[in-house]
Short mmCIF file of C-alpha atoms in Angstrom, two decimals:
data_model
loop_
_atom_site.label_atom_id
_atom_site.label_comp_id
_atom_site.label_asym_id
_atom_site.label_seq_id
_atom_site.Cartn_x
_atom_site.Cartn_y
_atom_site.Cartn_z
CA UNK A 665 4.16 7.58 26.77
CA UNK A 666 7.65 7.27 24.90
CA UNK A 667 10.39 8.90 26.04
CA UNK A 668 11.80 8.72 22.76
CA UNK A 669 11.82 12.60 21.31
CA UNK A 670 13.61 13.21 18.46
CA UNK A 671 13.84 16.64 16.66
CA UNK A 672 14.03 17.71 13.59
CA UNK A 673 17.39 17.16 11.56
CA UNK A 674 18.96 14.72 14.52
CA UNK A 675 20.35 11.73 12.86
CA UNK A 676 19.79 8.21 13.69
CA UNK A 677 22.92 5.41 13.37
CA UNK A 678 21.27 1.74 11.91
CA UNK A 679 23.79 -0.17 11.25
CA UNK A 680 26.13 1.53 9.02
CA UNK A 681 24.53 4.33 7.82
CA UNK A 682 22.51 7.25 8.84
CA UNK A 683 19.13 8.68 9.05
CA UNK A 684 17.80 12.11 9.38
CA UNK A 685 14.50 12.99 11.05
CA UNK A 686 12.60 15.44 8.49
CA UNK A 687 10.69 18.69 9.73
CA UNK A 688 6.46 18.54 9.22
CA UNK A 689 5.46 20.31 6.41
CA UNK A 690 2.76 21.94 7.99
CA UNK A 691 4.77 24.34 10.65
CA UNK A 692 7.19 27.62 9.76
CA UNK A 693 10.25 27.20 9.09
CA UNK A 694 11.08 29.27 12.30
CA UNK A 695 8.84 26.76 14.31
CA UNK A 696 10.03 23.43 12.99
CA UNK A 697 8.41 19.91 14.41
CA UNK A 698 9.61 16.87 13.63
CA UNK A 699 7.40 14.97 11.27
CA UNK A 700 5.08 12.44 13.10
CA UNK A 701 1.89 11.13 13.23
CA UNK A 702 0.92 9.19 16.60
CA UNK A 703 -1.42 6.06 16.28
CA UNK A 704 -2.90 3.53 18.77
CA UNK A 705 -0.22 1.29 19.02
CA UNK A 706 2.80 4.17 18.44
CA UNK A 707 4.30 7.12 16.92
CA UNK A 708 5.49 7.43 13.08
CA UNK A 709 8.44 9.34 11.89
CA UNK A 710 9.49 10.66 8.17
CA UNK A 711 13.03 9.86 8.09
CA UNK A 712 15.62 10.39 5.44
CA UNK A 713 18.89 8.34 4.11
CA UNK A 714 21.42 10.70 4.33
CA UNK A 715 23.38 8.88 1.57
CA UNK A 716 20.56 8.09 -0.97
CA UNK A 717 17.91 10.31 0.35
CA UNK A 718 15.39 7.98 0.15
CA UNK A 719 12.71 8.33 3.02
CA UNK A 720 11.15 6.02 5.36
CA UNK A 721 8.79 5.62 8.12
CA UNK A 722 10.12 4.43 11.30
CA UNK A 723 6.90 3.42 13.86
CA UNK A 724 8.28 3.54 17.31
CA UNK A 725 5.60 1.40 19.62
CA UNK A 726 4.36 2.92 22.46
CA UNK A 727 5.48 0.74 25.29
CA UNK A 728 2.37 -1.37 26.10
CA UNK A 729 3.01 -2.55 22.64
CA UNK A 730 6.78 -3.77 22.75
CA UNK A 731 6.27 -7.33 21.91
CA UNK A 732 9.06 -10.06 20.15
CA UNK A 733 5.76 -10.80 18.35
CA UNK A 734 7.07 -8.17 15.73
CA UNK A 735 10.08 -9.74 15.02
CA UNK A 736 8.33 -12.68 13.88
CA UNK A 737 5.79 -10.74 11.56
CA UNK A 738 8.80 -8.86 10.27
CA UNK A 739 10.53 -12.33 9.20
CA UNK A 740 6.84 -13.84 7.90
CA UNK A 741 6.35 -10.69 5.68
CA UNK A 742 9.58 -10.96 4.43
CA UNK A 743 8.07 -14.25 2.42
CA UNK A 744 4.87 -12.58 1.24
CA UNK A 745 6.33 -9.50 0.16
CA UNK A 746 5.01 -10.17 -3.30
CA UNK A 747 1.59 -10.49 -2.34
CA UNK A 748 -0.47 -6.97 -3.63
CA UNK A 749 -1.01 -4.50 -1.02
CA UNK A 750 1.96 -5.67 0.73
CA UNK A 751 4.91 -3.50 -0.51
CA UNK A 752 5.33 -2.47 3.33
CA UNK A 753 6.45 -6.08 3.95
CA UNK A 754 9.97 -4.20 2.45
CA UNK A 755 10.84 -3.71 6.38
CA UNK A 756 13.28 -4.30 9.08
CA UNK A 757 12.67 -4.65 12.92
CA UNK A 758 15.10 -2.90 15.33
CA UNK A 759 16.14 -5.61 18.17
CA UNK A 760 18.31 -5.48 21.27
CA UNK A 761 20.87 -8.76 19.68
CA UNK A 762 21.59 -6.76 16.19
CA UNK A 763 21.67 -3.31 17.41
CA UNK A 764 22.63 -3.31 21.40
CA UNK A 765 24.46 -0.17 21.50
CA UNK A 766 21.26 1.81 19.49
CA UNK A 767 18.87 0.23 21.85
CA UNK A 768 21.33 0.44 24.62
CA UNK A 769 21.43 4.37 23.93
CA UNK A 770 17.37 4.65 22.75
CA UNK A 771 15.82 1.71 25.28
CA UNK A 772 12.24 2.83 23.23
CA UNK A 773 13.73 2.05 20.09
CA UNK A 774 13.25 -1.69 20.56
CA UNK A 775 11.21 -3.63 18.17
CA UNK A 776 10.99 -0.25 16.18
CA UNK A 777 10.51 -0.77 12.43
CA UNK A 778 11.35 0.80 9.69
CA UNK A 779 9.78 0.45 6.36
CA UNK A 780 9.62 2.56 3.01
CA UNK A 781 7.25 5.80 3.28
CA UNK A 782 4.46 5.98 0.80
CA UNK A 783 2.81 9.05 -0.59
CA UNK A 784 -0.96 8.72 -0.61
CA UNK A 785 -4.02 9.57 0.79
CA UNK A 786 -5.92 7.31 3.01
CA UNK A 787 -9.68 6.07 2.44
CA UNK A 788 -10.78 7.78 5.53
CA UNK A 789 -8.38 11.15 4.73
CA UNK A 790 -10.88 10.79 1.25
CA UNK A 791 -14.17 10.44 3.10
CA UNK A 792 -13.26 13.73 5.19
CA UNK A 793 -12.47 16.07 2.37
CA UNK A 794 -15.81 16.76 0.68
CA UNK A 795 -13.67 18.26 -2.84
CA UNK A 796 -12.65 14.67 -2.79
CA UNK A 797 -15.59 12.61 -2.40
CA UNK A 798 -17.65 15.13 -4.31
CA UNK A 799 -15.80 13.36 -7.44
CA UNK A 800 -15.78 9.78 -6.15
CA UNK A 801 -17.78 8.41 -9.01
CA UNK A 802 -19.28 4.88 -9.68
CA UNK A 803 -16.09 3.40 -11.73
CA UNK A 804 -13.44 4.87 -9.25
CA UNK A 805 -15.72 2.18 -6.53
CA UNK A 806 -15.64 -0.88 -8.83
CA UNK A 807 -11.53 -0.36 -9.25
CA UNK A 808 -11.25 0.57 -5.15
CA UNK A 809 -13.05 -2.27 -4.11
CA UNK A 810 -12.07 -5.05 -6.71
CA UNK A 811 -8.27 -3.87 -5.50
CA UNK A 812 -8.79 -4.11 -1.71
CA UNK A 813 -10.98 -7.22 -2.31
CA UNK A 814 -8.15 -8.75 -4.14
CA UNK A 815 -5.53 -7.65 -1.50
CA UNK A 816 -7.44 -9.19 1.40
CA UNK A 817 -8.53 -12.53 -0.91
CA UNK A 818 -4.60 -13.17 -1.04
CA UNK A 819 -4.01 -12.85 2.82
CA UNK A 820 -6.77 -15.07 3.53
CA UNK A 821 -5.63 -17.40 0.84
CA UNK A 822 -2.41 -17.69 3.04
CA UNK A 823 -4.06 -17.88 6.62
CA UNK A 824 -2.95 -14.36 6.83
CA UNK A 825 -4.88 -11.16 8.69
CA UNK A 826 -4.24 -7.56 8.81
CA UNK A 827 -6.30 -7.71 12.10
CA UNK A 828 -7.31 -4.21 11.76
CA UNK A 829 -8.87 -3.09 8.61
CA UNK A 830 -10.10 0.23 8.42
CA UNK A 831 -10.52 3.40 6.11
CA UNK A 832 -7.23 4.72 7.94
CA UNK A 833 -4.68 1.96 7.46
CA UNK A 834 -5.30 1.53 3.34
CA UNK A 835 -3.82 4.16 1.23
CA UNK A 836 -5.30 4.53 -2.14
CA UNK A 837 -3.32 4.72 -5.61
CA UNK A 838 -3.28 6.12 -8.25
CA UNK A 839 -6.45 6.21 -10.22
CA UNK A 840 -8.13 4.58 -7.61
CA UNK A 841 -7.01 0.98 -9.06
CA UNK A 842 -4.06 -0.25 -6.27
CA UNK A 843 -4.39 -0.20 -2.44
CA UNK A 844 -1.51 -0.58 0.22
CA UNK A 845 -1.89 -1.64 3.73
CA UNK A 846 -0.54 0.28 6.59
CA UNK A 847 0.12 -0.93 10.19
CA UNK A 848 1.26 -4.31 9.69
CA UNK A 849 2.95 -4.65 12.92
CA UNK A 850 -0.42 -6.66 14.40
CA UNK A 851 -0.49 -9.01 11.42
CA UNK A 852 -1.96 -12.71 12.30
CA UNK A 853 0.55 -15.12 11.91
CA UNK A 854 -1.00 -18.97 11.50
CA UNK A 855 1.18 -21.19 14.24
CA UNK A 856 2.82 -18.29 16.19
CA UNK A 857 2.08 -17.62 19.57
CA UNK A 858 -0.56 -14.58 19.80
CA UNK A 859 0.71 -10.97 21.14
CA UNK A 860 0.30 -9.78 24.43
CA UNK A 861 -1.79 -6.78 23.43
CA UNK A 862 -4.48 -8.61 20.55
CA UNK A 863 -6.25 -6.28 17.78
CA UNK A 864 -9.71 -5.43 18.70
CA UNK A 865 -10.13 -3.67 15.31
CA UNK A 866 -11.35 0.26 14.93
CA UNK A 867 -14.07 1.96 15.79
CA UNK A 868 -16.82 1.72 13.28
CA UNK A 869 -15.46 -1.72 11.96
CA UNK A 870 -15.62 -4.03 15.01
CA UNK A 871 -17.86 -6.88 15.24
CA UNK A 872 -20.25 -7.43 18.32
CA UNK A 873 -19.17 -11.09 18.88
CA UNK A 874 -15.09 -10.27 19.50
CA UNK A 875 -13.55 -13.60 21.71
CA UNK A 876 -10.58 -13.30 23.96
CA UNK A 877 -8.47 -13.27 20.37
CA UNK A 878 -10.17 -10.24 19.27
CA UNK A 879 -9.26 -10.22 15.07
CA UNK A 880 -6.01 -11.99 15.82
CA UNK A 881 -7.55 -14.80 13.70
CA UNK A 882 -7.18 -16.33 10.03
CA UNK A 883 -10.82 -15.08 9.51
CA UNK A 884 -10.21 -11.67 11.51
CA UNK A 885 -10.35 -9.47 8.45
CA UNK A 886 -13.73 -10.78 7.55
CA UNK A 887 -16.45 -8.21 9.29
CA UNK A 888 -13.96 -5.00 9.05
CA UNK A 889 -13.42 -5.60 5.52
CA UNK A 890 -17.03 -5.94 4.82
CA UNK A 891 -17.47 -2.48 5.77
CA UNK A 892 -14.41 -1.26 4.34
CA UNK A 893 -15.61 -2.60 0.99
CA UNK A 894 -19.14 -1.33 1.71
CA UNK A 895 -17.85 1.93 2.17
CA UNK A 896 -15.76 1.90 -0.93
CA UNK A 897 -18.76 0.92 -3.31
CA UNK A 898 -21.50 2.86 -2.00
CA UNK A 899 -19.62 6.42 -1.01
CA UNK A 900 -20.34 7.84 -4.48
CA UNK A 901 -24.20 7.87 -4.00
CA UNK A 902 -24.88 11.35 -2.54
CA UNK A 903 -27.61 9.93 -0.50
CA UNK A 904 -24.85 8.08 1.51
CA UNK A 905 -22.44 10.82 1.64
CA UNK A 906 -25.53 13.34 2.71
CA UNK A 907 -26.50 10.80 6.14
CA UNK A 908 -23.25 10.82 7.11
CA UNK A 909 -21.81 12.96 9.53
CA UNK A 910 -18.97 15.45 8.16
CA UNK A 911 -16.07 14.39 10.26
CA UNK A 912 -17.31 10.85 10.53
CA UNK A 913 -14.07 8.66 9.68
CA UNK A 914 -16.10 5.01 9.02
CA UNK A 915 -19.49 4.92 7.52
CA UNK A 916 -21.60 3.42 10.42
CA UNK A 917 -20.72 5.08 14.31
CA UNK A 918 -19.59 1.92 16.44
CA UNK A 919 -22.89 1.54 17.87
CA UNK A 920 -24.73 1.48 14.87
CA UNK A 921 -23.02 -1.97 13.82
CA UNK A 922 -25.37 -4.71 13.61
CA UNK A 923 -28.18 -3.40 15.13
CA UNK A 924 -29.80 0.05 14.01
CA UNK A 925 -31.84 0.21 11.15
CA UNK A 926 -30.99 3.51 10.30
CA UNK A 927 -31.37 5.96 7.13
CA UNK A 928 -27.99 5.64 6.42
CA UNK A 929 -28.26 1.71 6.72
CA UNK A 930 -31.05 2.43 4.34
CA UNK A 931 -29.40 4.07 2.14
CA UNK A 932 -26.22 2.23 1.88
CA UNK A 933 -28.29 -0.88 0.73
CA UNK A 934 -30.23 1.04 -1.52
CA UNK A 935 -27.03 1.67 -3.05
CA UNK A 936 -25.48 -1.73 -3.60
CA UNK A 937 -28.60 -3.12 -4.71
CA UNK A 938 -27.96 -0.26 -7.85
CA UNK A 939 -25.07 -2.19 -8.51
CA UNK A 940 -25.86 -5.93 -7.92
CA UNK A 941 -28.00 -7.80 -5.83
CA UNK A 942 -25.82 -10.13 -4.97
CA UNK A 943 -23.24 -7.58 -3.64
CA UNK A 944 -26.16 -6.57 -0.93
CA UNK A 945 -26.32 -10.15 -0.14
CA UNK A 946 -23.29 -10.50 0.95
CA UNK A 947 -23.29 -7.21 2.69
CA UNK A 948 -26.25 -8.49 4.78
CA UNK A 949 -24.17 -11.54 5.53
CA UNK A 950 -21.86 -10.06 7.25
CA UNK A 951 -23.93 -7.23 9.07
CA UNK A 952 -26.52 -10.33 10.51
CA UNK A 953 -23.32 -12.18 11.35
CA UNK A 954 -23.61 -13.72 14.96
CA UNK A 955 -20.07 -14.84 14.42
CA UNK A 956 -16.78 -13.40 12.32
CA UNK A 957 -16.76 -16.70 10.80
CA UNK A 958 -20.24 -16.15 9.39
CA UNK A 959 -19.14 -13.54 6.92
CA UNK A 960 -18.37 -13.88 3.64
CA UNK A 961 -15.09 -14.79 3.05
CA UNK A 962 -13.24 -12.77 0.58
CA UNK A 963 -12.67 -15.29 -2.46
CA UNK A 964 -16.44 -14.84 -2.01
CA UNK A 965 -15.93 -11.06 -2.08
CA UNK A 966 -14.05 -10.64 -4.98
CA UNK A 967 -15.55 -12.87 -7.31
CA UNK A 968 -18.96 -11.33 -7.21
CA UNK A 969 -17.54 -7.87 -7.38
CA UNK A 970 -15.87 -9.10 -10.32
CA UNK A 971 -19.21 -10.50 -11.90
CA UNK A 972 -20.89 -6.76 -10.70
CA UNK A 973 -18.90 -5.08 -13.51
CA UNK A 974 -18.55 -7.05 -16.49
#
């Protein structure tokens, strides 16, 4: 657990200027929280320039997770900020040498990072609001899924892997035609020296044949994206939407991957076959996969989701 506990307007020295912790939205004004959101790997915060007023997340990691392995994904995204999806590669890593008397003063603060915050909604936020997914239509899935295709095409192109794709770490854009990824801090670097603590992937999006490197792998995205993708292109039928439970945050439960035949499985094929055969081929790839490796890749991906909608 972090001992770091800010409040709501403390400010925050980096480097010359300062930073102001904003208040969550959701409580009174007479019972103020400070605005975070706590993950597996650490804890969130809205800040706020105090000069500019711009705001930005800061993700403090829990301490299990305080690794120099950041440092070295903050300098590698620094060279593929360009690539689309990426605009969180816009970051900077708090370390001991260029900020000693911050981290002297806030030990947890150490490998912190702070990035620009993005307003959005989340694919999983979508699948749990039912007004929202109610108007999830055909075309908003061919724009979704050609984005995060593309996205995940150019990471792979570069021997590059989120390591954890899942409905909760893409936010969507507008119209449904841009995605960004979230939670970068695990990113696979090719050449570098894996972390101590190596992405196993989330629930619902974790293949059955993980090795000692988990997704910490050029090809790590490969099963996880599948069923991010599948989700995106087939969550507009309302058969789909109907065999799935309510607060469910990933299509399939974790021990449905791979193995069950279910309705839903049913259904969800059903569904891309509507759209194009060969977009249920490579979905069955990847679920009959004995290794990550045996999944499509997403050049693969992207292509045929391109042909799907011409």
């Amino acid at each position: 657990m972090s001992t770091f506990q800010p409040y709501v307007d403390m400010l925050l020295p980096i480097g010359s200027a300062f930073y102001r912790f904003l208040p969550h939205p959701y409580f009174p004004d007479d019972a103020q929280e400070v605005f975070a959101m706590e993950g597996g790997e650490g804890f969130v915060y809205k800040i706020q320039h105090t000069g500019h007023k711009t705001c930005y997340a800061l993700k403090v990691l829990k301490p299990g997770y305080h690794d120099p392995y950041v440092v070295k994904v903050t300098q590698c995204l620094a060279q593929h900020a360009a690539i689309p999806g990426l605009f969180l590669a816009q970051r900077s890593c708090l370390t001991r040498e260029q900020h000693p008397e911050l981290i002297k003063r806030f030990p947890d603060l150490e490998y912190a990072t702070i990035c620009p915050w993005i307003e959005g909604r989340t694919w999983a936020g979508l699948m749990l609001d039912p007004h929202a997914s109610a108007q999830y239509t055909l075309e908003h899935a061919r724009s979704l899924a050609t984005a995060l295709a593309y996205v995940l095409w150019n990471l792979e192109a570069q021997s590059l892997a989120h390591t954890d794709i899942s409905g909760g770490n893409v936010i969507l854009g507008p119209n449904f035609t841009q995605v960004q990824l979230i939670d970068l801090e695990a990113l696979y670097l090719p050449g570098v020296k894996l972390p101590r603590k190596r992405s196993q992937g989330s629930p619902g999006y974790q293949h059955s044949a993980l090795d000692e490197r988990g997704q910490c792998r050029p090809d790590g995205d490969r099963f996880a994206g599948a069923m991010l993708l599948t989700e995106m292109l087939t969550w507009w039928h309302p058969a789909v939407r109907a065999r799935t439970p309510d607060e469910a945050e990933s299509l399939f439960a974790p021990q449905e991957l791979q193995r069950q035949e279910t309705p839903r499985w049913h259904s969800v094929r059903n569904a891309l076959l509507h759209i194009n055969p060969a977009l249920l081929t490579l979905f069955d790839q990847a679920w009959g996969s004995a290794r990550l490796e045996d999944c499509p890749d997403f050049a693969t991906w992207s292509m045929t989701l391109v042909s799907s909608f011409l």
